[in-house]
Amino acid sequence: DTAVSQTPKYLVTQMGNDKSIKCEQNLGHDTMYWYKQDSKKFLKIMFSYNNKELIINETVPNRFSPKSPDKAHLNLHINSLELGDSAVYFCASSQVLTGGDYGYTFGSGTRLTVV
Amino acid sequence: QKEVEQNSGPLSVPEGAIASLNCTYSDRGSQSFFWYRQYSGKSPELIMSIYSNGDKEDGRFTAQLNKASQYVSLLIRDSQPSDSATYLCAVRYGGSQGNLIFGKGTKLSVKP
């Protein structure tokens, strides 16, 4: 299946731990993103990569570090987790073609709960 | 400041009625506009995209764009209970490599 896949789907961890979320897309898209969706459903951009190169790095704590080993993968590592990091994290990919802009394809999300 | 504004709702309509969802955006240079539907606990899914002024129809959905007024809307005709979801308006800023800025979403409830 062509898709954006994220793992894990659920992540429960204690404050202070370090965790990673993985994302892979097999759509051949050039650009990948991480978004955070808070409890009020607001989707906020964190990072974007185009062909492994960082394009956007919004105001995100240094504890968050994205890594893109190739254009099909964009992982998110979070150090020293805090209660406020609890949210749903979405990976997405996008390709703007001459024929049009088709927006994003989203992964299924990772629900992170910090206790 | 890049902004996309939506009424948060909730918007409640009876089954079979027309649901009207509205969105305004701040950047006059934006070229691509999208409506996503998000069911509770699921990821957003694209339902409509629009790039030119006017209306674009797809089944029961019609997207409307007015760049002069910086306004995008989504009409859902013959609303069904299965349309109950949060609808997110999104605008692409910064060209083809730019990101989508999302509104805070409008929660739609269609009552049988």
PDB file of C-alpha atoms in Angstrom:
ATOM      1  CA  ASP A   1       0.000   0.000   0.000  1.00  0.00           C
ATOM      2  CA  THR A   2       1.211   3.505  -0.786  1.00  0.00           C
ATOM      3  CA  ALA A   3       1.137   5.457   2.427  1.00  0.00           C
ATOM      4  CA  VAL A   4       2.795   7.430   5.154  1.00  0.00           C
ATOM      5  CA  SER A   5       3.435   5.116   8.082  1.00  0.00           C
ATOM      6  CA  GLN A   6       4.348   6.142  11.597  1.00  0.00           C
ATOM      7  CA  THR A   7       5.493   4.036  14.514  1.00  0.00           C
ATOM      8  CA  PRO A   8       4.620   3.649  17.271  1.00  0.00           C
ATOM      9  CA  LYS A   9       0.910   4.524  17.282  1.00  0.00           C
ATOM     10  CA  TYR A  10       0.854   4.963  21.048  1.00  0.00           C
ATOM     11  CA  LEU A  11       3.696   5.928  23.356  1.00  0.00           C
ATOM     12  CA  VAL A  12       3.394   6.236  27.127  1.00  0.00           C
ATOM     13  CA  THR A  13       6.537   7.240  28.956  1.00  0.00           C
ATOM     14  CA  GLN A  14       7.786   8.923  32.098  1.00  0.00           C
ATOM     15  CA  MET A  15       9.045  12.470  32.383  1.00  0.00           C
ATOM     16  CA  GLY A  16      12.732  12.788  31.665  1.00  0.00           C
ATOM     17  CA  ASN A  17      12.905   9.854  29.254  1.00  0.00           C
ATOM     18  CA  ASP A  18      14.126  10.032  25.650  1.00  0.00           C
ATOM     19  CA  LYS A  19      11.951   8.618  22.878  1.00  0.00           C
ATOM     20  CA  SER A  20      11.836   8.428  19.087  1.00  0.00           C
ATOM     21  CA  ILE A  21       9.020   8.351  16.556  1.00  0.00           C
ATOM     22  CA  LYS A  22       9.646   6.987  13.078  1.00  0.00           C
ATOM     23  CA  CYS A  23       8.022   7.984   9.811  1.00  0.00           C
ATOM     24  CA  GLU A  24       8.325   6.502   6.348  1.00  0.00           C
ATOM     25  CA  GLN A  25       6.597   7.354   3.091  1.00  0.00           C
ATOM     26  CA  ASN A  26       6.567   5.330  -0.115  1.00  0.00           C
ATOM     27  CA  LEU A  27       4.800   7.951  -2.208  1.00  0.00           C
ATOM     28  CA  GLY A  28       8.010   9.314  -3.743  1.00  0.00           C
ATOM     29  CA  HIS A  29       7.329  12.745  -2.222  1.00  0.00           C
ATOM     30  CA  ASP A  30      10.220  15.178  -1.790  1.00  0.00           C
ATOM     31  CA  THR A  31       9.020  16.985   1.321  1.00  0.00           C
ATOM     32  CA  MET A  32       8.174  15.594   4.748  1.00  0.00           C
ATOM     33  CA  TYR A  33       6.844  17.309   7.855  1.00  0.00           C
ATOM     34  CA  TRP A  34       6.248  16.894  11.562  1.00  0.00           C
ATOM     35  CA  TYR A  35       3.176  18.497  13.112  1.00  0.00           C
ATOM     36  CA  LYS A  36       2.013  18.564  16.715  1.00  0.00           C
ATOM     37  CA  GLN A  37      -1.719  18.454  17.476  1.00  0.00           C
ATOM     38  CA  ASP A  38      -2.654  19.574  20.951  1.00  0.00           C
ATOM     39  CA  SER A  39      -5.706  18.680  23.001  1.00  0.00           C
ATOM     40  CA  LYS A  40      -7.693  21.438  21.269  1.00  0.00           C
ATOM     41  CA  LYS A  41      -7.006  19.848  17.892  1.00  0.00           C
ATOM     42  CA  PHE A  42      -4.725  22.663  16.703  1.00  0.00           C
ATOM     43  CA  LEU A  43      -2.171  21.370  14.181  1.00  0.00           C
ATOM     44  CA  LYS A  44       1.106  23.241  14.413  1.00  0.00           C
ATOM     45  CA  ILE A  45       4.134  22.820  12.136  1.00  0.00           C
ATOM     46  CA  MET A  46       7.346  21.734  13.843  1.00  0.00           C
ATOM     47  CA  PHE A  47       9.775  20.824  11.060  1.00  0.00           C
ATOM     48  CA  SER A  48       9.918  20.199   7.356  1.00  0.00           C
ATOM     49  CA  TYR A  49      12.554  18.509   5.243  1.00  0.00           C
ATOM     50  CA  ASN A  50      12.993  18.590   1.493  1.00  0.00           C
ATOM     51  CA  ASN A  51      15.206  15.850   0.061  1.00  0.00           C
ATOM     52  CA  LYS A  52      16.880  15.296   3.454  1.00  0.00           C
ATOM     53  CA  GLU A  53      17.510  19.019   3.933  1.00  0.00           C
ATOM     54  CA  LEU A  54      15.918  20.983   6.794  1.00  0.00           C
ATOM     55  CA  ILE A  55      13.630  23.672   5.367  1.00  0.00           C
ATOM     56  CA  ILE A  56      11.498  24.779   8.295  1.00  0.00           C
ATOM     57  CA  ASN A  57      12.337  24.705  11.964  1.00  0.00           C
ATOM     58  CA  GLU A  58       9.631  26.484  13.894  1.00  0.00           C
ATOM     59  CA  THR A  59      10.030  27.593  17.475  1.00  0.00           C
ATOM     60  CA  VAL A  60      10.455  24.149  18.966  1.00  0.00           C
ATOM     61  CA  PRO A  61      12.565  23.333  22.056  1.00  0.00           C
ATOM     62  CA  ASN A  62      16.043  21.972  21.347  1.00  0.00           C
ATOM     63  CA  ARG A  63      14.932  18.753  22.985  1.00  0.00           C
ATOM     64  CA  PHE A  64      13.224  17.917  19.691  1.00  0.00           C
ATOM     65  CA  SER A  65      15.596  16.791  16.950  1.00  0.00           C
ATOM     66  CA  PRO A  66      14.459  15.595  13.531  1.00  0.00           C
ATOM     67  CA  LYS A  67      16.600  13.280  11.429  1.00  0.00           C
ATOM     68  CA  SER A  68      16.145  12.455   7.752  1.00  0.00           C
ATOM     69  CA  PRO A  69      18.464   9.641   6.582  1.00  0.00           C
ATOM     70  CA  ASP A  70      16.883   9.741   3.106  1.00  0.00           C
ATOM     71  CA  LYS A  71      13.950  11.466   1.473  1.00  0.00           C
ATOM     72  CA  ALA A  72      11.571   8.639   2.360  1.00  0.00           C
ATOM     73  CA  HIS A  73      12.231   8.804   6.118  1.00  0.00           C
ATOM     74  CA  LEU A  74      11.853  11.515   8.723  1.00  0.00           C
ATOM     75  CA  ASN A  75      12.272  10.554  12.347  1.00  0.00           C
ATOM     76  CA  LEU A  76      11.691  12.639  15.466  1.00  0.00           C
ATOM     77  CA  HIS A  77      13.764  12.217  18.602  1.00  0.00           C
ATOM     78  CA  ILE A  78      12.683  13.855  21.831  1.00  0.00           C
ATOM     79  CA  ASN A  79      15.022  14.212  24.815  1.00  0.00           C
ATOM     80  CA  SER A  80      14.077  14.795  28.450  1.00  0.00           C
ATOM     81  CA  LEU A  81      10.347  14.472  27.883  1.00  0.00           C
ATOM     82  CA  GLU A  82       8.061  16.887  29.749  1.00  0.00           C
ATOM     83  CA  LEU A  83       4.355  16.715  30.621  1.00  0.00           C
ATOM     84  CA  GLY A  84       3.638  19.461  28.059  1.00  0.00           C
ATOM     85  CA  ASP A  85       4.975  17.264  25.267  1.00  0.00           C
ATOM     86  CA  SER A  86       1.871  15.084  25.545  1.00  0.00           C
ATOM     87  CA  ALA A  87       0.052  15.424  22.226  1.00  0.00           C
ATOM     88  CA  VAL A  88      -0.549  13.642  18.954  1.00  0.00           C
ATOM     89  CA  TYR A  89       2.359  13.950  16.537  1.00  0.00           C
ATOM     90  CA  PHE A  90       1.634  13.650  12.832  1.00  0.00           C
ATOM     91  CA  CYS A  91       4.071  13.004  10.056  1.00  0.00           C
ATOM     92  CA  ALA A  92       3.057  14.132   6.574  1.00  0.00           C
ATOM     93  CA  SER A  93       4.505  14.199   3.094  1.00  0.00           C
ATOM     94  CA  SER A  94       3.846  16.418   0.118  1.00  0.00           C
ATOM     95  CA  GLN A  95       4.791  16.896  -3.500  1.00  0.00           C
ATOM     96  CA  VAL A  96       3.869  19.966  -5.517  1.00  0.00           C
ATOM     97  CA  LEU A  97       3.730  19.047  -9.190  1.00  0.00           C
ATOM     98  CA  THR A  98       3.422  21.155 -12.317  1.00  0.00           C
ATOM     99  CA  GLY A  99      -0.161  19.976 -12.574  1.00  0.00           C
ATOM    100  CA  GLY A 100      -1.135  21.076  -9.091  1.00  0.00           C
ATOM    101  CA  ASP A 101      -0.654  21.071  -5.377  1.00  0.00           C
ATOM    102  CA  TYR A 102      -2.222  18.029  -3.744  1.00  0.00           C
ATOM    103  CA  GLY A 103      -1.621  19.043  -0.163  1.00  0.00           C
ATOM    104  CA  TYR A 104      -0.410  16.564   2.406  1.00  0.00           C
ATOM    105  CA  THR A 105      -0.765  12.878   2.991  1.00  0.00           C
ATOM    106  CA  PHE A 106      -0.745  12.299   6.735  1.00  0.00           C
ATOM    107  CA  GLY A 107       0.466   9.360   8.734  1.00  0.00           C
ATOM    108  CA  SER A 108      -1.889   7.836  11.279  1.00  0.00           C
ATOM    109  CA  GLY A 109      -0.343   9.786  14.149  1.00  0.00           C
ATOM    110  CA  THR A 110       1.518   8.933  17.344  1.00  0.00           C
ATOM    111  CA  ARG A 111      -0.279   9.658  20.601  1.00  0.00           C
ATOM    112  CA  LEU A 112       2.424  10.542  23.108  1.00  0.00           C
ATOM    113  CA  THR A 113       1.495  10.578  26.786  1.00  0.00           C
ATOM    114  CA  VAL A 114       4.085  11.726  29.305  1.00  0.00           C
ATOM    115  CA  VAL A 115       3.337  10.756  32.907  1.00  0.00           C
TER     116      VAL A 115
ATOM    117  CA  GLN B   1       2.121  36.551  11.012  1.00  0.00           C
ATOM    118  CA  LYS B   2       0.668  33.693   9.006  1.00  0.00           C
ATOM    119  CA  GLU B   3      -2.882  33.082  10.169  1.00  0.00           C
ATOM    120  CA  VAL B   4      -5.806  30.952   9.176  1.00  0.00           C
ATOM    121  CA  GLU B   5      -9.015  31.662  11.047  1.00  0.00           C
ATOM    122  CA  GLN B   6     -12.051  29.427  11.385  1.00  0.00           C
ATOM    123  CA  ASN B   7     -15.115  29.477  13.615  1.00  0.00           C
ATOM    124  CA  SER B   8     -14.499  26.709  16.106  1.00  0.00           C
ATOM    125  CA  GLY B   9     -18.167  25.790  16.342  1.00  0.00           C
ATOM    126  CA  PRO B  10     -19.624  23.450  17.123  1.00  0.00           C
ATOM    127  CA  LEU B  11     -21.836  23.771  14.076  1.00  0.00           C
ATOM    128  CA  SER B  12     -24.953  21.657  14.299  1.00  0.00           C
ATOM    129  CA  VAL B  13     -27.163  20.967  11.277  1.00  0.00           C
ATOM    130  CA  PRO B  14     -30.028  18.521  10.698  1.00  0.00           C
ATOM    131  CA  GLU B  15     -29.565  15.593   8.363  1.00  0.00           C
ATOM    132  CA  GLY B  16     -30.176  16.617   4.749  1.00  0.00           C
ATOM    133  CA  ALA B  17     -29.363  20.288   5.323  1.00  0.00           C
ATOM    134  CA  ILE B  18     -26.483  22.306   3.862  1.00  0.00           C
ATOM    135  CA  ALA B  19     -23.502  22.807   6.185  1.00  0.00           C
ATOM    136  CA  SER B  20     -21.459  25.948   5.529  1.00  0.00           C
ATOM    137  CA  LEU B  21     -17.901  26.220   6.862  1.00  0.00           C
ATOM    138  CA  ASN B  22     -15.843  29.381   6.557  1.00  0.00           C
ATOM    139  CA  CYS B  23     -12.175  30.313   6.701  1.00  0.00           C
ATOM    140  CA  THR B  24     -10.121  33.481   6.272  1.00  0.00           C
ATOM    141  CA  TYR B  25      -6.374  33.768   5.761  1.00  0.00           C
ATOM    142  CA  SER B  26      -3.832  36.529   6.183  1.00  0.00           C
ATOM    143  CA  ASP B  27      -1.347  36.183   3.291  1.00  0.00           C
ATOM    144  CA  ARG B  28      -2.538  37.629  -0.031  1.00  0.00           C
ATOM    145  CA  GLY B  29       0.209  35.734  -1.868  1.00  0.00           C
ATOM    146  CA  SER B  30      -1.145  32.292  -0.977  1.00  0.00           C
ATOM    147  CA  GLN B  31      -2.033  30.136  -3.959  1.00  0.00           C
ATOM    148  CA  SER B  32      -3.205  26.771  -2.616  1.00  0.00           C
ATOM    149  CA  PHE B  33      -6.104  26.112  -0.259  1.00  0.00           C
ATOM    150  CA  PHE B  34      -7.346  22.887   1.236  1.00  0.00           C
ATOM    151  CA  TRP B  35     -10.121  21.417   3.342  1.00  0.00           C
ATOM    152  CA  TYR B  36      -9.358  18.400   5.500  1.00  0.00           C
ATOM    153  CA  ARG B  37     -11.780  16.280   7.487  1.00  0.00           C
ATOM    154  CA  GLN B  38     -10.656  14.737  10.759  1.00  0.00           C
ATOM    155  CA  TYR B  39     -12.668  12.150  12.629  1.00  0.00           C
ATOM    156  CA  SER B  40     -12.003  11.777  16.330  1.00  0.00           C
ATOM    157  CA  GLY B  41      -8.828   9.773  16.925  1.00  0.00           C
ATOM    158  CA  LYS B  42      -7.922   9.702  13.236  1.00  0.00           C
ATOM    159  CA  SER B  43      -5.571  11.606  10.982  1.00  0.00           C
ATOM    160  CA  PRO B  44      -6.741  14.461   8.731  1.00  0.00           C
ATOM    161  CA  GLU B  45      -7.846  13.412   5.249  1.00  0.00           C
ATOM    162  CA  LEU B  46      -7.978  15.720   2.257  1.00  0.00           C
ATOM    163  CA  ILE B  47     -11.465  16.304   0.894  1.00  0.00           C
ATOM    164  CA  MET B  48     -11.062  19.383  -1.325  1.00  0.00           C
ATOM    165  CA  SER B  49      -8.354  21.556  -2.805  1.00  0.00           C
ATOM    166  CA  ILE B  50      -8.869  24.837  -4.649  1.00  0.00           C
ATOM    167  CA  TYR B  51      -6.470  27.220  -6.351  1.00  0.00           C
ATOM    168  CA  SER B  52      -8.583  29.618  -8.469  1.00  0.00           C
ATOM    169  CA  ASN B  53     -11.282  32.090  -7.573  1.00  0.00           C
ATOM    170  CA  GLY B  54     -14.777  30.683  -7.812  1.00  0.00           C
ATOM    171  CA  ASP B  55     -16.409  27.397  -6.991  1.00  0.00           C
ATOM    172  CA  LYS B  56     -15.143  23.844  -7.256  1.00  0.00           C
ATOM    173  CA  GLU B  57     -17.577  20.982  -6.850  1.00  0.00           C
ATOM    174  CA  ASP B  58     -16.904  17.354  -5.978  1.00  0.00           C
ATOM    175  CA  GLY B  59     -19.976  15.276  -5.185  1.00  0.00           C
ATOM    176  CA  ARG B  60     -21.750  16.789  -2.197  1.00  0.00           C
ATOM    177  CA  PHE B  61     -18.829  19.134  -1.471  1.00  0.00           C
ATOM    178  CA  THR B  62     -18.289  22.605  -2.945  1.00  0.00           C
ATOM    179  CA  ALA B  63     -15.248  24.701  -2.135  1.00  0.00           C
ATOM    180  CA  GLN B  64     -15.411  28.447  -2.780  1.00  0.00           C
ATOM    181  CA  LEU B  65     -12.428  30.787  -3.009  1.00  0.00           C
ATOM    182  CA  ASN B  66     -12.352  34.580  -3.047  1.00  0.00           C
ATOM    183  CA  LYS B  67      -8.749  35.786  -3.081  1.00  0.00           C
ATOM    184  CA  ALA B  68      -9.714  39.470  -2.963  1.00  0.00           C
ATOM    185  CA  SER B  69     -11.525  38.887   0.326  1.00  0.00           C
ATOM    186  CA  GLN B  70      -9.007  36.234   1.462  1.00  0.00           C
ATOM    187  CA  TYR B  71     -11.868  33.886   2.128  1.00  0.00           C
ATOM    188  CA  VAL B  72     -12.374  30.162   1.567  1.00  0.00           C
ATOM    189  CA  SER B  73     -15.530  28.217   2.306  1.00  0.00           C
ATOM    190  CA  LEU B  74     -16.796  24.652   2.148  1.00  0.00           C
ATOM    191  CA  LEU B  75     -20.407  23.728   1.542  1.00  0.00           C
ATOM    192  CA  ILE B  76     -21.650  20.226   2.298  1.00  0.00           C
ATOM    193  CA  ARG B  77     -24.969  19.477   0.656  1.00  0.00           C
ATOM    194  CA  ASP B  78     -27.388  16.815   1.907  1.00  0.00           C
ATOM    195  CA  SER B  79     -25.410  16.497   5.144  1.00  0.00           C
ATOM    196  CA  GLN B  80     -25.228  13.007   6.625  1.00  0.00           C
ATOM    197  CA  PRO B  81     -24.473  11.897  10.200  1.00  0.00           C
ATOM    198  CA  SER B  82     -21.247  10.399   8.786  1.00  0.00           C
ATOM    199  CA  ASP B  83     -20.132  13.958   7.930  1.00  0.00           C
ATOM    200  CA  SER B  84     -19.872  14.700  11.666  1.00  0.00           C
ATOM    201  CA  ALA B  85     -16.187  15.516  12.163  1.00  0.00           C
ATOM    202  CA  THR B  86     -13.800  18.429  12.584  1.00  0.00           C
ATOM    203  CA  TYR B  87     -13.107  20.290   9.349  1.00  0.00           C
ATOM    204  CA  LEU B  88      -9.702  21.923   8.998  1.00  0.00           C
ATOM    205  CA  CYS B  89      -8.976  24.730   6.572  1.00  0.00           C
ATOM    206  CA  ALA B  90      -5.345  24.854   5.399  1.00  0.00           C
ATOM    207  CA  VAL B  91      -3.372  27.371   3.350  1.00  0.00           C
ATOM    208  CA  ARG B  92       0.051  26.769   1.828  1.00  0.00           C
ATOM    209  CA  TYR B  93       2.522  29.532   2.603  1.00  0.00           C
ATOM    210  CA  GLY B  94       5.983  29.985   1.127  1.00  0.00           C
ATOM    211  CA  GLY B  95       5.597  28.445  -2.314  1.00  0.00           C
ATOM    212  CA  SER B  96       5.839  24.815  -3.388  1.00  0.00           C
ATOM    213  CA  GLN B  97       8.255  23.881  -0.574  1.00  0.00           C
ATOM    214  CA  GLY B  98       6.303  25.794   2.008  1.00  0.00           C
ATOM    215  CA  ASN B  99       4.173  24.262   4.693  1.00  0.00           C
ATOM    216  CA  LEU B 100       0.455  24.258   5.296  1.00  0.00           C
ATOM    217  CA  ILE B 101      -0.881  26.506   8.018  1.00  0.00           C
ATOM    218  CA  PHE B 102      -4.033  25.055   9.526  1.00  0.00           C
ATOM    219  CA  GLY B 103      -6.974  26.766  11.124  1.00  0.00           C
ATOM    220  CA  LYS B 104      -8.147  25.510  14.492  1.00  0.00           C
ATOM    221  CA  GLY B 105     -10.965  23.564  12.874  1.00  0.00           C
ATOM    222  CA  THR B 106     -14.744  23.681  12.946  1.00  0.00           C
ATOM    223  CA  LYS B 107     -16.514  20.800  14.627  1.00  0.00           C
ATOM    224  CA  LEU B 108     -19.588  19.790  12.622  1.00  0.00           C
ATOM    225  CA  SER B 109     -22.385  17.711  14.087  1.00  0.00           C
ATOM    226  CA  VAL B 110     -25.111  16.378  11.778  1.00  0.00           C
ATOM    227  CA  LYS B 111     -28.205  15.316  13.721  1.00  0.00           C
ATOM    228  CA  PRO B 112     -30.364  12.469  12.350  1.00  0.00           C
TER     229      PRO B 112
END
